[in-house]
Amino acid sequence: MFNYFRKELDWGGRKLVLETGKIARQADGAVMVSYGDTIVLCTAVGAKTAKPGQDFFPLTVNYQEKTFAAGKIPGGFFKREGRPTEKETLVSRLIDRPIRPLFPQGFRNEVQVIATVLSHDLENDPDVVAMIGCSAALTLSGIPFFGPVGAARVAYIDGQYVLNPTADQLENTKLDLVVAGTTEGVLMVESEAQELAEDVMLGAVTFGHAHFQPVIQAIIELAEAAAKEPWALPEPSEEEKALAARVDALARAPLTAAYQQPQKQVRQEMVSAAKKAAAAALAAEGLEPEKAKGLFKELEADIVRNAILDTGLRIDGRDTRTVRPIVAEVGVLPRAHGSALFTRGETQALCVLTLGTAQDEQVIDALEGEYREHFMLHYNFPPYSVGEAGRMGSPGRREIGHGKLAWRAVHPLLPAKDKFPYTLRIVSEITESNGSSSMATVCGSSLALMDAGVPLLRPVAGIAMGLIKEDRGYAVLSDILGDEDHLGDMDFKVAGTEVGVTSLQMDIKITSITPEIMQVALGQARDGRLHILGEMAKAITGARDDVAATAPRITVINIPKEKIRDVIGTGGKVIREIVEQTGAKIDIEDDGTIKIASSEAEKAQAAIDWIRGIVAEPEIGVIYTGKVVKTADFGAFVNFLGSRDGLVHISELTQGRVNKTTDVVNVGDAVKVKVLGFDDRGKVKLSMRVVDQATGEDITDKVGPKSGGGREGGREGGRDRGDRERGDRHPREPEAAAE
């Protein structure tokens, strides 16, 4: 019934298994990949014909994690998987980026690739497994695909590269890098690093490339046994060749002139006018302008790329290494906790930082388990940033991806949570864009953090590199423009400090690049990064001494774990009362760490004093200030230490005979009391008569022995010796009062 094929190899100390022919047989290609006990089903389906008039390649990649893969039921009301999580979106992009360049130029059929996580062993991340499976599914499908692609994760632990580290190993690594490519070279890199040198980063890329070659060979061997017949690719017709020649003749000269204009808006207007004129001429000649859309882009690429290789000068007149003019400003929003405006050429990012408490942390329900994230970076790309009118909606894949790239760049420089106990949220609004807005976000975020008083280890900056590669040579471009990104062969983003790299992202639009080109790009990027850091230093060189006056002040105190329930109270009654009456935010952790936050110091101090009063133990002989909360015939109850009350017996109210408690004190009176000791039930015995109520001074040596006192006369303050020895309660003392 099944035409089943299997390929197995030992890879990184675990078995990698590829299976096909048993599940999802109606897809063009379907491969089940397992690594350890992590299993991902990957499918590929392509439309047999392209939609008429379609001038782009409609590739869709969907990575989805089923909660049953980790033995969980989805949270929420509907109890089923909903919109993609941030991780699902990021992994979908991770799979898309290395496979997209490997489809033939001019291929316009719709292709959909789906990766479904069926099992997760909580040790091996499914992302690399899914990348391998999708590559294998495409290779087996018969869809035109110049693969296969291999992928691997690389860590750097104790000075050694580690292939496909487990979740536990990733907690101790200085590098988390994912690399993908073909046998010829690398196509994609995504990473976060702890300020590593450029040669260490390049070594990790080449290490990963070398170690996924056996995976590529395994996919090839599986394809030799199980692949479907390859689809036939139509050759360009004579009519299409003639149309291309006519477009070249009509548009080359005006497009060449347009790309000599350094200003973006003027250039775009000239390009648009050249295309309209050429389209009108084509229509007048009886040709179809709609079929020429892709031809115009190919012509633009040819003009821009060859001009750079021929002259060494770019669209805006710069050479290949020069960074556009930079203006860095901080404190641009008076009520924000931290803000910065970073402008580089025609790219601008407004970055705003908000400081919050632990209550503001993002709760993430992942397959690996629920955890809390105290650093968030959200990137927004409104249509006005490129002079367009467009739909505003929830963030798309590009915005999520760019935000995560900037997050990885900044994250290694943040202070430890126990040193700076704030929740951090950065919002980057791209107000202008002409290339590398994600790297502008890195720079602006670093400035905003320092403006807010966050003690960054060092400032961090980023730069985007491009590549023009032809048979006759190549050129690496620093700080690329938007047009150079669209028409070039590489988008190579490097972020870091003066010490080393914190994030590296690379996307190649050709079949691969060599280590030599990567080494040149990394060296050139370092020079550009140091230049940008110098320009940023003109605005601010380090974190401010204190957080903004509008930000909450967080004080951390520690209490014994056994006292936590006293602070919380029954059903949270005590902690709610503290919050309501002081206005402070309070977070209590299981180890007894308490964080008190308020933008007003008085409110925070009031909450601190209240909590310390709850957990403090009365000390014999110490004088406290308290408040009378209840009076009785035999004395007064005084709240003197947090929520703790004690009894001032009628004989200890004042010197001399007292007939009635209320002759001396009433409920609500502020009094000073000294702790005399504890009764046999642990209740606190207090005295007012040995404390000067005006000064709080201990006057024990100045007073004589206490009198019999009270209406109980010679029964020594309401109890005879027999009562005290038996520990009996005074007949007039209610049980509630004794508590």
XYZ file of C-alpha atoms in Angstrom:
739
model
C 0.000 0.000 0.000
C 2.850 2.364 0.799
C 5.807 3.113 -1.424
C 7.986 3.792 1.605
C 11.594 5.070 1.620
C 13.847 5.913 4.563
C 17.277 7.479 4.989
C 19.121 7.560 8.300
C 22.446 9.041 9.424
C 24.292 9.888 12.622
C 24.578 13.656 12.864
C 25.853 15.647 15.807
C 25.620 12.660 18.135
C 21.973 11.864 17.331
C 20.098 10.045 14.595
C 18.601 12.102 11.784
C 15.905 10.143 9.932
C 14.143 11.152 6.691
C 11.060 9.178 5.651
C 8.695 9.518 2.693
C 5.886 7.601 1.017
C 3.686 6.866 4.017
C 2.120 10.157 5.139
C 0.636 13.011 3.048
C 0.962 11.086 -0.214
C -1.167 13.524 -2.233
C 1.295 16.372 -1.735
C 3.881 16.812 -4.483
C 6.549 16.154 -1.862
C 6.225 15.020 1.751
C 8.998 14.103 4.158
C 8.847 13.198 7.837
C 12.061 14.227 9.586
C 13.003 13.124 13.098
C 15.972 14.203 15.189
C 16.008 12.638 18.622
C 12.326 12.558 19.524
C 11.573 15.797 17.679
C 9.491 15.053 14.570
C 8.383 17.457 11.826
C 6.175 16.694 8.810
C 7.133 18.826 5.796
C 5.119 19.086 2.579
C 5.505 20.952 -0.707
C 2.783 21.578 -3.302
C 3.050 23.615 -6.502
C 0.446 24.857 -8.950
C 0.889 23.285 -12.386
C 0.411 26.620 -14.170
C 1.053 30.246 -13.298
C -1.730 32.781 -13.069
C -1.956 34.937 -16.214
C -0.104 38.243 -15.887
C 1.629 37.300 -12.631
C 5.023 39.010 -12.481
C 6.368 37.596 -9.187
C 7.063 34.207 -7.629
C 4.282 33.408 -5.084
C 6.111 31.232 -2.531
C 4.454 30.720 0.859
C 6.120 28.978 3.801
C 4.122 28.079 6.911
C 5.759 26.604 10.012
C 3.276 25.512 12.674
C 3.695 24.024 16.132
C 0.930 21.747 17.377
C 0.669 21.806 21.161
C 0.060 18.058 21.245
C 3.685 17.752 20.143
C 4.681 18.536 23.733
C 1.699 16.839 25.398
C -0.158 20.097 26.016
C -3.636 21.520 25.410
C -3.798 25.080 24.058
C -4.707 27.796 26.514
C -7.485 30.295 25.949
C -11.220 29.873 25.498
C -11.285 27.968 22.191
C -8.667 25.366 23.151
C -7.171 25.146 19.690
C -4.220 26.658 17.889
C -4.903 30.196 16.648
C -2.908 32.862 14.862
C 0.812 32.142 14.408
C 3.022 32.851 17.380
C 6.111 35.029 17.049
C 8.317 31.943 16.912
C 6.192 30.338 14.189
C 6.458 33.521 12.133
C 10.228 33.749 12.620
C 10.830 30.098 11.703
C 8.627 30.479 8.613
C 10.966 33.291 7.529
C 13.985 31.161 8.458
C 12.839 28.418 6.065
C 11.801 30.818 3.308
C 15.057 32.747 3.091
C 17.453 29.980 1.928
C 15.016 28.204 -0.430
C 13.615 31.246 -2.265
C 16.807 31.997 -4.283
C 16.933 28.399 -5.550
C 13.852 28.528 -7.773
C 14.491 29.295 -11.455
C 14.347 32.893 -12.597
C 11.051 33.490 -14.313
C 9.238 30.654 -12.482
C 5.840 32.073 -11.502
C 3.825 29.032 -10.362
C 2.448 29.243 -6.836
C 4.319 27.048 -4.332
C 3.308 26.334 -0.749
C 5.575 24.692 1.807
C 4.169 23.625 5.194
C 6.153 22.320 8.182
C 4.138 20.852 11.069
C 5.770 19.977 14.377
C 4.299 16.650 15.508
C 6.640 15.859 18.401
C 9.047 17.938 20.466
C 11.487 16.278 22.853
C 12.305 19.655 24.487
C 15.998 19.121 23.666
C 16.228 19.517 19.880
C 14.658 22.677 18.478
C 12.324 21.861 15.553
C 13.434 24.871 13.469
C 16.546 23.288 11.887
C 14.695 19.976 11.532
C 11.911 21.795 9.655
C 14.416 23.530 7.346
C 15.933 20.182 6.384
C 12.506 18.607 5.901
C 11.220 21.396 3.663
C 14.364 21.194 1.549
C 13.870 17.430 1.176
C 10.159 17.787 0.333
C 10.939 20.286 -2.448
C 13.741 18.090 -3.782
C 11.377 15.099 -4.006
C 8.404 17.033 -5.394
C 9.539 17.531 -8.981
C 8.953 21.286 -8.629
C 11.854 23.199 -10.223
C 14.241 23.702 -7.306
C 18.018 23.994 -7.474
C 18.549 22.387 -4.080
C 18.821 20.615 -1.808
C 19.582 22.906 1.102
C 21.202 21.859 4.372
C 21.019 23.652 7.716
C 22.587 23.459 11.166
C 22.721 25.263 14.485
C 26.139 26.192 15.893
C 27.027 27.143 19.478
C 30.312 28.449 20.871
C 31.040 26.974 24.310
C 34.385 27.178 26.119
C 36.133 28.265 22.937
C 34.794 25.327 20.892
C 32.109 25.116 18.212
C 29.251 22.750 19.031
C 27.000 21.284 16.327
C 23.248 21.290 17.045
C 23.472 22.076 20.767
C 20.687 20.897 23.050
C 18.454 23.304 24.959
C 20.632 22.887 28.071
C 23.825 23.628 26.136
C 22.317 26.808 24.676
C 22.005 28.248 28.178
C 25.821 28.395 28.439
C 26.778 29.409 24.914
C 28.235 32.689 23.701
C 26.712 32.118 20.268
C 23.428 30.838 18.868
C 23.797 30.696 15.086
C 21.690 29.021 12.403
C 23.285 28.624 8.970
C 21.823 27.195 5.765
C 23.210 26.652 2.286
C 24.016 24.292 -0.550
C 27.120 22.258 -1.334
C 28.577 25.321 -3.074
C 28.174 27.847 -0.283
C 26.122 29.648 2.348
C 22.697 31.154 1.652
C 21.424 32.288 5.048
C 22.722 33.096 8.537
C 20.792 34.146 11.650
C 22.541 34.618 14.985
C 22.911 36.195 18.405
C 26.380 36.488 19.956
C 28.130 37.749 23.068
C 30.414 40.343 21.427
C 32.435 37.797 19.450
C 35.231 38.666 17.034
C 34.568 38.620 13.300
C 36.861 35.631 12.747
C 34.952 33.615 15.386
C 31.666 34.416 13.620
C 33.082 33.463 10.229
C 34.489 30.266 11.730
C 31.032 29.345 13.046
C 29.496 29.855 9.604
C 32.091 27.689 7.863
C 31.861 25.079 10.649
C 28.115 24.798 10.166
C 28.422 24.690 6.374
C 30.933 21.850 6.517
C 28.870 19.819 8.988
C 25.556 19.902 7.122
C 27.067 18.466 3.951
C 26.182 14.863 5.025
C 22.558 15.995 5.346
C 22.553 17.317 1.784
C 24.014 14.018 0.584
C 21.310 12.085 2.465
C 18.570 14.153 0.761
C 20.162 13.495 -2.645
C 20.247 9.756 -1.969
C 16.609 9.810 -0.838
C 15.674 11.719 -4.000
C 17.442 9.194 -6.204
C 15.060 6.553 -4.841
C 11.846 8.494 -4.314
C 11.792 11.774 -6.293
C 9.020 12.488 -8.795
C 9.719 13.393 -12.405
C 10.947 16.986 -12.659
C 8.652 19.531 -14.200
C 9.598 20.844 -17.630
C 10.663 24.471 -17.654
C 9.398 26.466 -20.659
C 12.097 28.164 -22.674
C 11.666 31.865 -23.535
C 9.773 32.210 -26.823
C 10.975 34.316 -29.737
C 8.203 36.769 -28.920
C 9.478 37.143 -25.355
C 13.044 37.633 -26.576
C 11.872 40.311 -28.972
C 9.930 42.066 -26.185
C 13.028 42.074 -23.973
C 15.102 43.621 -26.737
C 12.475 46.293 -27.365
C 12.234 47.166 -23.635
C 16.011 47.544 -23.535
C 15.980 49.865 -26.540
C 13.159 52.030 -25.179
C 14.064 52.264 -21.497
C 17.821 51.851 -21.031
C 18.798 55.465 -21.633
C 16.122 57.119 -19.445
C 16.602 54.546 -16.663
C 20.375 55.098 -16.742
C 19.760 58.831 -16.306
C 17.324 58.157 -13.456
C 19.841 56.056 -11.545
C 22.355 58.866 -11.710
C 20.012 60.986 -9.565
C 21.111 60.697 -5.898
C 17.832 61.866 -4.285
C 15.405 58.997 -3.780
C 12.082 60.746 -4.519
C 13.367 62.461 -7.640
C 14.913 59.182 -8.801
C 11.674 57.290 -8.262
C 9.724 59.862 -10.266
C 12.207 59.593 -13.150
C 12.080 55.764 -13.068
C 8.281 55.814 -13.068
C 8.194 58.278 -16.001
C 10.650 56.128 -17.986
C 8.550 53.006 -17.474
C 5.305 54.775 -18.417
C 6.837 56.158 -21.593
C 8.219 52.754 -22.561
C 4.878 51.053 -21.808
C 3.021 53.575 -23.967
C 5.465 52.983 -26.824
C 5.030 49.222 -26.510
C 1.246 49.565 -26.580
C 1.452 51.755 -29.679
C 3.496 49.035 -31.373
C 0.848 46.404 -30.549
C 2.887 44.737 -27.782
C 1.589 43.945 -24.272
C 3.135 46.232 -21.611
C 1.874 43.947 -18.794
C 4.295 41.254 -19.908
C 7.209 43.680 -19.565
C 7.058 44.290 -15.786
C 9.714 41.714 -14.958
C 11.836 42.901 -17.886
C 11.973 46.424 -16.496
C 13.321 45.125 -13.177
C 15.983 43.036 -14.940
C 17.033 46.092 -16.918
C 17.236 48.240 -13.757
C 19.411 45.615 -12.066
C 21.742 45.450 -15.058
C 22.158 49.241 -15.125
C 22.810 49.683 -11.396
C 25.061 46.655 -10.948
C 27.305 47.334 -13.910
C 27.639 51.024 -13.043
C 28.983 50.084 -9.615
C 31.434 47.515 -11.012
C 32.576 49.879 -13.777
C 32.966 53.102 -11.808
C 33.085 52.085 -8.138
C 30.391 54.708 -7.499
C 26.863 54.030 -6.329
C 23.440 55.511 -7.043
C 23.885 58.385 -4.552
C 27.476 59.078 -5.572
C 29.176 57.316 -2.632
C 32.026 54.866 -2.978
C 31.546 51.297 -1.747
C 32.723 51.914 1.841
C 31.249 55.306 2.810
C 28.361 55.490 5.297
C 25.649 58.084 4.720
C 25.536 61.211 6.970
C 24.287 60.456 10.483
C 22.448 62.586 13.045
C 21.773 61.068 16.484
C 19.537 62.758 19.072
C 18.290 61.681 22.511
C 15.585 62.937 24.861
C 13.319 63.970 21.987
C 10.074 63.070 23.837
C 9.758 64.814 27.227
C 7.369 62.345 28.898
C 8.989 59.151 27.627
C 11.337 57.270 29.942
C 13.919 57.190 27.148
C 13.782 58.311 23.512
C 16.069 58.768 20.514
C 15.848 59.846 16.907
C 18.446 58.198 14.668
C 18.781 59.465 11.102
C 21.134 57.985 8.505
C 20.686 59.462 5.051
C 17.033 58.948 4.110
C 16.458 56.293 6.793
C 15.137 57.383 10.181
C 13.988 55.543 13.313
C 12.214 57.055 16.322
C 12.915 54.682 19.215
C 11.045 55.021 22.510
C 11.759 53.059 25.694
C 9.251 52.454 28.483
C 10.290 51.082 31.876
C 7.827 48.803 33.633
C 7.606 46.360 36.503
C 7.445 42.577 36.597
C 3.679 42.867 36.128
C 4.401 44.178 32.604
C 6.456 41.157 31.517
C 5.246 39.251 28.476
C 4.028 35.750 29.272
C 4.929 33.342 26.471
C 3.263 29.933 26.243
C 5.715 27.897 24.148
C 6.012 24.175 23.485
C 9.005 24.163 25.813
C 6.822 25.568 28.598
C 5.583 28.933 29.817
C 8.132 31.638 30.516
C 8.248 35.406 31.004
C 10.160 37.887 28.872
C 11.248 41.182 30.433
C 12.701 42.752 27.252
C 10.501 43.506 24.259
C 11.369 45.324 21.026
C 8.559 46.158 18.620
C 9.298 47.457 15.122
C 6.682 49.313 13.062
C 6.925 50.232 9.387
C 4.083 52.632 8.487
C 3.451 53.275 4.772
C 4.251 56.997 5.041
C 7.894 56.069 5.722
C 8.332 55.377 1.993
C 5.945 58.074 0.795
C 3.045 55.715 0.163
C -0.567 55.389 1.268
C -1.319 51.888 2.498
C -3.339 49.732 4.847
C -2.535 49.868 8.553
C -2.921 46.615 10.448
C -1.252 44.186 12.780
C 2.508 43.633 12.279
C 3.449 41.399 9.378
C 6.239 38.855 9.028
C 8.734 41.492 7.952
C 8.039 43.721 10.963
C 8.265 40.797 13.385
C 11.508 39.629 11.763
C 13.162 43.056 11.808
C 12.132 43.595 15.421
C 13.631 40.257 16.454
C 16.878 41.033 14.619
C 17.244 44.291 16.561
C 16.270 42.453 19.775
C 19.098 39.951 19.252
C 21.565 42.766 18.618
C 20.758 44.657 21.825
C 19.905 41.774 24.168
C 23.506 40.646 24.978
C 24.367 44.136 26.281
C 21.493 44.477 28.747
C 22.185 44.389 32.498
C 21.178 41.312 34.472
C 17.619 41.402 35.739
C 18.723 41.260 39.369
C 20.908 44.330 38.793
C 18.269 46.367 36.944
C 14.862 44.895 37.821
C 12.793 46.670 35.174
C 10.702 45.352 32.308
C 11.909 47.054 29.117
C 9.804 47.771 26.044
C 11.264 49.549 23.038
C 9.059 50.688 20.165
C 10.814 51.615 16.928
C 8.727 53.733 14.572
C 10.335 53.916 11.143
C 9.542 57.448 10.055
C 11.675 57.371 6.877
C 13.097 54.423 4.972
C 15.655 54.062 2.250
C 17.551 50.943 3.243
C 18.505 49.248 6.498
C 15.751 50.435 8.815
C 16.390 47.410 11.060
C 19.953 48.584 11.684
C 18.683 52.113 12.346
C 16.447 50.471 14.951
C 19.496 48.888 16.590
C 21.250 52.251 16.824
C 18.152 54.134 17.984
C 17.336 51.462 20.575
C 20.834 51.664 22.044
C 20.519 55.441 22.334
C 17.056 55.246 23.917
C 18.254 52.703 26.491
C 21.122 54.938 27.543
C 18.838 57.987 27.612
C 16.563 56.102 30.026
C 19.403 55.281 32.406
C 19.596 51.587 31.557
C 23.204 50.574 32.326
C 24.143 49.038 28.966
C 27.474 47.257 28.996
C 28.434 49.213 25.863
C 26.629 51.071 23.054
C 25.649 48.882 20.102
C 25.265 49.841 16.438
C 24.376 48.057 13.222
C 25.100 48.343 9.512
C 23.700 46.639 6.417
C 26.080 45.424 3.708
C 25.273 44.593 0.091
C 26.922 42.679 -2.736
C 27.160 42.969 -6.489
C 28.592 39.758 -7.938
C 29.145 39.050 -11.609
C 31.499 36.740 -13.502
C 33.935 39.623 -13.974
C 34.161 40.500 -10.276
C 32.290 41.620 -7.196
C 31.823 44.672 -4.974
C 30.815 44.740 -1.299
C 28.726 47.804 -0.410
C 28.548 49.432 3.029
C 25.265 50.943 4.273
C 23.110 49.928 1.322
C 20.200 51.895 -0.098
C 16.803 50.364 -0.684
C 17.430 50.069 -4.449
C 20.793 48.406 -3.822
C 19.050 45.916 -1.565
C 16.378 45.097 -4.177
C 18.761 44.892 -7.116
C 21.789 43.382 -5.352
C 22.815 39.837 -4.457
C 23.135 40.017 -0.666
C 21.594 41.579 2.417
C 24.241 41.208 5.127
C 23.414 42.869 8.454
C 26.004 43.081 11.228
C 25.399 44.601 14.673
C 27.784 44.885 17.577
C 29.917 47.021 19.833
C 33.482 48.253 19.633
C 34.461 44.883 21.156
C 32.672 42.450 18.854
C 29.597 41.193 17.030
C 26.267 40.692 18.804
C 24.095 39.764 15.824
C 24.667 38.641 12.262
C 21.975 38.111 9.634
C 22.713 37.221 6.036
C 20.453 36.536 3.075
C 21.888 35.610 -0.300
C 19.836 36.062 -3.470
C 22.194 34.049 -5.667
C 23.136 30.374 -5.313
C 25.873 31.040 -2.720
C 28.836 33.201 -1.728
C 32.353 32.241 -0.778
C 34.093 32.576 2.637
C 36.371 35.157 1.014
C 33.432 37.452 0.251
C 32.040 36.993 3.774
C 35.421 37.877 5.271
C 35.595 41.073 3.202
C 32.023 41.968 4.178
C 32.670 41.386 7.898
C 35.824 43.520 7.866
C 34.137 46.319 5.964
C 31.115 46.107 8.297
C 33.367 46.483 11.348
C 34.839 49.703 9.955
C 31.356 51.036 9.265
C 30.078 50.004 12.699
C 32.894 51.813 14.505
C 32.197 54.941 12.455
C 28.498 54.808 13.391
C 29.341 54.323 17.095
C 31.470 57.461 16.893
C 28.571 59.454 15.457
C 26.208 58.105 18.140
C 28.662 59.177 20.850
C 28.068 62.799 19.826
C 24.566 62.459 21.331
C 25.323 60.327 24.404
C 28.280 58.159 25.437
C 26.790 56.064 28.221
C 23.764 55.505 30.399
C 22.435 58.422 32.408
C 23.054 58.295 36.162
C 19.406 57.739 37.026
C 16.113 56.782 35.405
C 13.703 59.511 34.306
C 11.550 61.270 36.877
C 8.446 59.885 35.112
C 9.676 56.281 35.383
C 8.745 53.994 38.273
C 11.412 53.592 40.952
C 11.916 49.946 41.852
C 13.304 48.956 45.240
C 14.190 45.332 45.909
C 13.994 43.872 49.412
C 14.234 40.309 50.633
C 12.180 38.641 53.329
C 12.272 35.118 54.787
C 10.299 32.689 52.633
C 8.168 31.665 55.594
C 6.971 35.281 55.884
C 5.616 35.483 52.327
C 2.154 34.322 53.334
C 2.025 36.996 56.046
C 2.692 39.707 53.448
C 0.133 38.265 51.033
C -2.505 37.564 53.683
C -5.562 35.353 53.454
C -6.836 35.476 49.875
C -4.379 38.292 49.127
C -6.094 40.633 51.571
C -2.922 42.153 53.047
C -1.068 42.751 49.784
C -4.162 44.303 48.194
C -4.509 46.656 51.135
C -0.870 47.716 50.861
C -1.225 48.396 47.118
C -4.511 50.270 47.490
C -3.364 52.482 50.348
C 0.174 53.252 49.138
C -0.400 53.236 45.372
C 2.802 51.233 44.802
C 3.110 48.170 42.575
C 4.401 45.107 44.399
C 5.752 41.850 42.976
C 6.569 38.929 45.264
C 8.732 36.039 44.083
C 8.880 32.550 45.530
C 12.355 33.054 47.009
C 11.225 35.992 49.142
C 12.381 38.737 46.761
C 9.932 41.642 46.762
C 10.017 44.469 44.217
C 8.247 47.699 45.142
C 7.704 50.173 42.299
C 6.320 53.700 42.248
C 7.167 56.924 40.468
C 6.764 58.690 43.853
C 9.412 57.891 46.457
C 7.021 58.483 49.381
C 4.583 55.831 48.163
C 7.345 53.291 47.646
C 8.797 53.969 51.099
C 5.379 53.615 52.698
C 4.956 50.180 51.121
C 8.481 49.165 52.135
C 7.897 50.215 55.738
C 4.583 48.383 55.798
C 6.107 45.151 54.502
C 9.094 45.369 56.797
C 6.743 45.928 59.674
C 4.829 42.765 58.774
C 7.906 40.560 58.633
C 9.841 42.158 61.462
C 9.903 40.451 64.872
C 9.387 42.560 68.006
C 12.532 42.972 70.080
C 12.345 43.070 73.871
C 13.394 46.458 75.195
C 12.878 48.296 71.889
C 10.575 51.325 71.749
C 8.077 51.563 68.856
C 5.524 54.129 67.728
C 2.042 52.647 67.358
C -1.659 53.368 67.227
C -4.378 52.308 69.625
C -6.748 50.010 67.747
C -8.960 48.733 70.611
C -9.629 49.503 74.213
C -10.902 47.175 76.945
C -11.416 47.260 80.679
C -8.065 45.568 81.234
C -5.971 47.703 78.847
C -5.415 48.869 75.254
C -4.376 47.013 72.128
C -1.757 48.885 70.123
C -0.748 48.226 66.513
C 2.983 48.939 66.667
C 4.834 46.823 64.044
C 3.213 46.315 60.658
C 0.043 44.338 61.282
C 1.237 43.168 64.696
C -0.695 44.238 67.811
C 0.291 44.069 71.455
C -1.446 44.644 74.772
C -0.667 47.550 77.060
C -2.149 46.354 80.334
C -4.065 48.965 82.269
C -1.298 48.932 84.858
C 1.270 49.846 82.139
C -0.637 52.790 80.664
C 0.840 55.457 82.891
C 2.306 56.016 86.337
C -0.158 55.981 89.141
C -3.583 54.447 89.519
C -5.826 54.209 86.415
C -9.531 53.712 86.906
C -10.510 53.451 83.260
C -8.460 52.696 80.107
C -10.148 55.475 78.170
C -9.064 57.952 80.829
C -5.575 57.615 79.309
C -5.986 56.523 75.655
C -8.666 56.177 73.040
C -8.869 54.326 69.718
C -6.799 56.109 67.084
C -4.318 57.700 69.498
C -0.647 57.585 68.513
C 1.461 56.273 71.368
C 5.000 55.154 72.096
C 5.402 51.718 73.592
C 8.208 49.510 74.858
C 8.212 45.734 74.393
C 8.332 44.074 77.803
C 8.123 40.484 76.647
C 5.720 37.783 75.531
C 3.035 35.871 77.393
C 2.721 32.079 77.370
C 0.741 32.247 74.108
C 3.346 34.355 72.300
C 1.350 37.588 72.561
C 3.354 40.789 72.970
C 3.267 42.662 76.289
C 3.805 46.414 75.919
C 4.291 49.355 78.274
C 3.584 53.053 77.861
C 4.436 54.156 81.390
C 8.180 53.542 80.939
C 8.347 55.707 77.793
C 8.268 59.491 77.677
C 5.314 60.022 75.330
C 6.628 63.377 74.181
C 10.201 62.420 73.353
C 10.081 58.619 73.016
C 12.825 58.341 75.654
C 13.071 55.247 77.845
C 12.425 56.362 81.441
C 12.471 52.948 83.114
C 15.054 54.064 85.693
C 13.021 57.134 86.562
C 9.745 55.435 87.490
C 8.904 53.468 90.529
C 7.243 50.081 90.800
C 3.828 49.896 89.225
C 0.801 50.310 91.440
C -1.907 47.718 91.808
C -4.038 49.851 89.475
C -7.422 49.482 87.980
C -10.781 48.454 89.283
C -9.418 44.990 90.016
C -7.440 46.445 92.971
C -5.088 43.979 94.613
C -5.525 41.319 91.918
C -2.382 42.720 90.216
C -3.891 44.337 87.154
C -6.855 42.003 86.757
C -5.321 38.554 87.431
C -4.376 36.850 90.679
C -1.359 34.593 90.891
C -3.486 31.484 90.491
C -4.983 32.798 87.230
C -1.514 33.472 85.786
C -0.133 30.097 86.739
C -3.101 28.359 85.093
C -2.822 30.595 82.018
C -6.575 31.267 82.224
C -8.030 34.118 80.227
C -9.341 37.143 82.112
C -13.112 36.747 82.450
C -13.672 40.104 80.711
C -11.095 39.540 77.901
C -12.821 38.298 74.726
C -11.079 35.611 72.676
C -10.916 37.918 69.617
C -9.147 40.569 71.647
C -6.565 38.053 72.832
C -5.773 37.304 69.205
